[in-house]
């Protein structure tokens, strides 16, 4: 009986974890944490510390509100080795400034902060990725810098930002948009670890990648791209669960692309037959494969 209750409890927690994970308001840090509960892995990503004291944030806003406050001079003056408190405060000010919109000097300040080692490379490229959440800034230049860096966290944030269809999408010229689409398509994320394991964050990363590709593609025939993934470009069966989670199985059926839909279903079904205890695969399959 104890074993039975343990199995039921683990199954319930797995289901709850996937439901929470798939909720649109769950951020990247929460997704990585939930993922770690299922996969024994800890992504080595140095994310900004969010545990900043409220009074310190209030001080940051007061400092920045002063008309003579010089952000560049302030960043350059920080010496973390001799004054850890000033170092933490400078980081808090920088991140608060970074998330306040896209002021024209933000990218320059981030570059200076990275050179001063006030922020890590992951934090730098992550903040560039967040700049794609809102209008402002040189979108094309930021996009190209993140892609060129091949920084995994920066790419992940960028996928998420573009997937949410930021307002700048309609303003970029067709040539740049096409180049961005082509570049992002070739950034397809790989599923790490043994093929028997599916990490929730890995599914989400793939979903954001493909959704961002569709946003940039901007054409009605994007299902042709998905069919190419199903029948040619996808080598890992775990990719198919991200496609199913995004609803492409139903979309293929609705557009009468029966053969590709059958292939998608068969590969996912065969995977579950091979790894019947994979909770993530089972929940995604049962939730979306209704036909």
mmCIF file of N, CA, C and O in Angstrom, residues 1-13 279:
data_model
loop_
_atom_site.group_PDB
_atom_site.id
_atom_site.type_symbol
_atom_site.label_atom_id
_atom_site.label_comp_id
_atom_site.label_asym_id
_atom_site.label_seq_id
_atom_site.Cartn_x
_atom_site.Cartn_y
_atom_site.Cartn_z
ATOM 1 N N UNK A 1 0.829 -1.207 0.000
ATOM 2 C CA UNK A 1 0.000 0.000 0.000
ATOM 3 C C UNK A 1 0.864 1.257 0.000
ATOM 4 O O UNK A 1 0.557 2.220 -0.682
ATOM 5 N N UNK A 2 1.956 1.211 0.736
ATOM 6 C CA UNK A 2 2.841 2.379 0.767
ATOM 7 C C UNK A 2 3.405 2.675 -0.613
ATOM 8 O O UNK A 2 3.494 3.810 -1.029
ATOM 9 N N UNK A 3 3.780 1.600 -1.318
ATOM 10 C CA UNK A 3 4.339 1.776 -2.657
ATOM 11 C C UNK A 3 3.293 2.363 -3.579
ATOM 12 O O UNK A 3 3.555 3.239 -4.388
ATOM 13 N N UNK A 4 2.038 1.860 -3.428
ATOM 14 C CA UNK A 4 0.967 2.346 -4.279
ATOM 15 C C UNK A 4 0.732 3.839 -4.061
ATOM 16 O O UNK A 4 0.590 4.612 -5.010
ATOM 17 N N UNK A 5 0.663 4.263 -2.792
ATOM 18 C CA UNK A 5 0.444 5.680 -2.509
ATOM 19 C C UNK A 5 1.601 6.524 -3.006
ATOM 20 O O UNK A 5 1.414 7.641 -3.491
ATOM 21 N N UNK A 6 2.819 5.986 -2.902
ATOM 22 C CA UNK A 6 3.981 6.725 -3.396
ATOM 23 C C UNK A 6 3.875 6.919 -4.900
ATOM 24 O O UNK A 6 4.155 7.995 -5.435
ATOM 25 N N UNK A 7 3.461 5.873 -5.607
ATOM 26 C CA UNK A 7 3.313 5.959 -7.064
ATOM 27 C C UNK A 7 2.253 6.972 -7.441
ATOM 28 O O UNK A 7 2.428 7.791 -8.349
ATOM 29 N N UNK A 8 1.119 6.936 -6.715
ATOM 30 C CA UNK A 8 0.032 7.872 -6.991
ATOM 31 C C UNK A 8 0.495 9.303 -6.743
ATOM 32 O O UNK A 8 0.222 10.215 -7.526
ATOM 33 N N UNK A 9 1.215 9.502 -5.627
ATOM 34 C CA UNK A 9 1.694 10.841 -5.283
ATOM 35 C C UNK A 9 2.657 11.377 -6.335
ATOM 36 O O UNK A 9 2.554 12.519 -6.770
ATOM 37 N N UNK A 10 3.587 10.535 -6.780
ATOM 38 C CA UNK A 10 4.539 10.961 -7.800
ATOM 39 C C UNK A 10 3.839 11.279 -9.108
ATOM 40 O O UNK A 10 4.174 12.244 -9.786
ATOM 41 N N UNK A 11 2.835 10.471 -9.432
ATOM 42 C CA UNK A 11 2.075 10.736 -10.656
ATOM 43 C C UNK A 11 1.326 12.043 -10.574
ATOM 44 O O UNK A 11 1.291 12.822 -11.540
ATOM 45 N N UNK A 12 0.733 12.314 -9.399
ATOM 46 C CA UNK A 12 0.011 13.581 -9.214
ATOM 47 C C UNK A 12 0.948 14.774 -9.318
ATOM 48 O O UNK A 12 0.653 15.769 -9.979
ATOM 49 N N UNK A 13 2.114 14.654 -8.669
ATOM 50 C CA UNK A 13 3.078 15.757 -8.704
ATOM 51 C C UNK A 13 3.587 15.987 -10.119
ATOM 52 O O UNK A 13 3.798 17.128 -10.537
ATOM 53 N N UNK A 279 6.741 10.430 -17.809
ATOM 54 C CA UNK A 279 5.542 11.176 -17.433
ATOM 55 C C UNK A 279 5.264 12.340 -18.378
ATOM 56 O O UNK A 279 4.123 12.604 -18.752
#
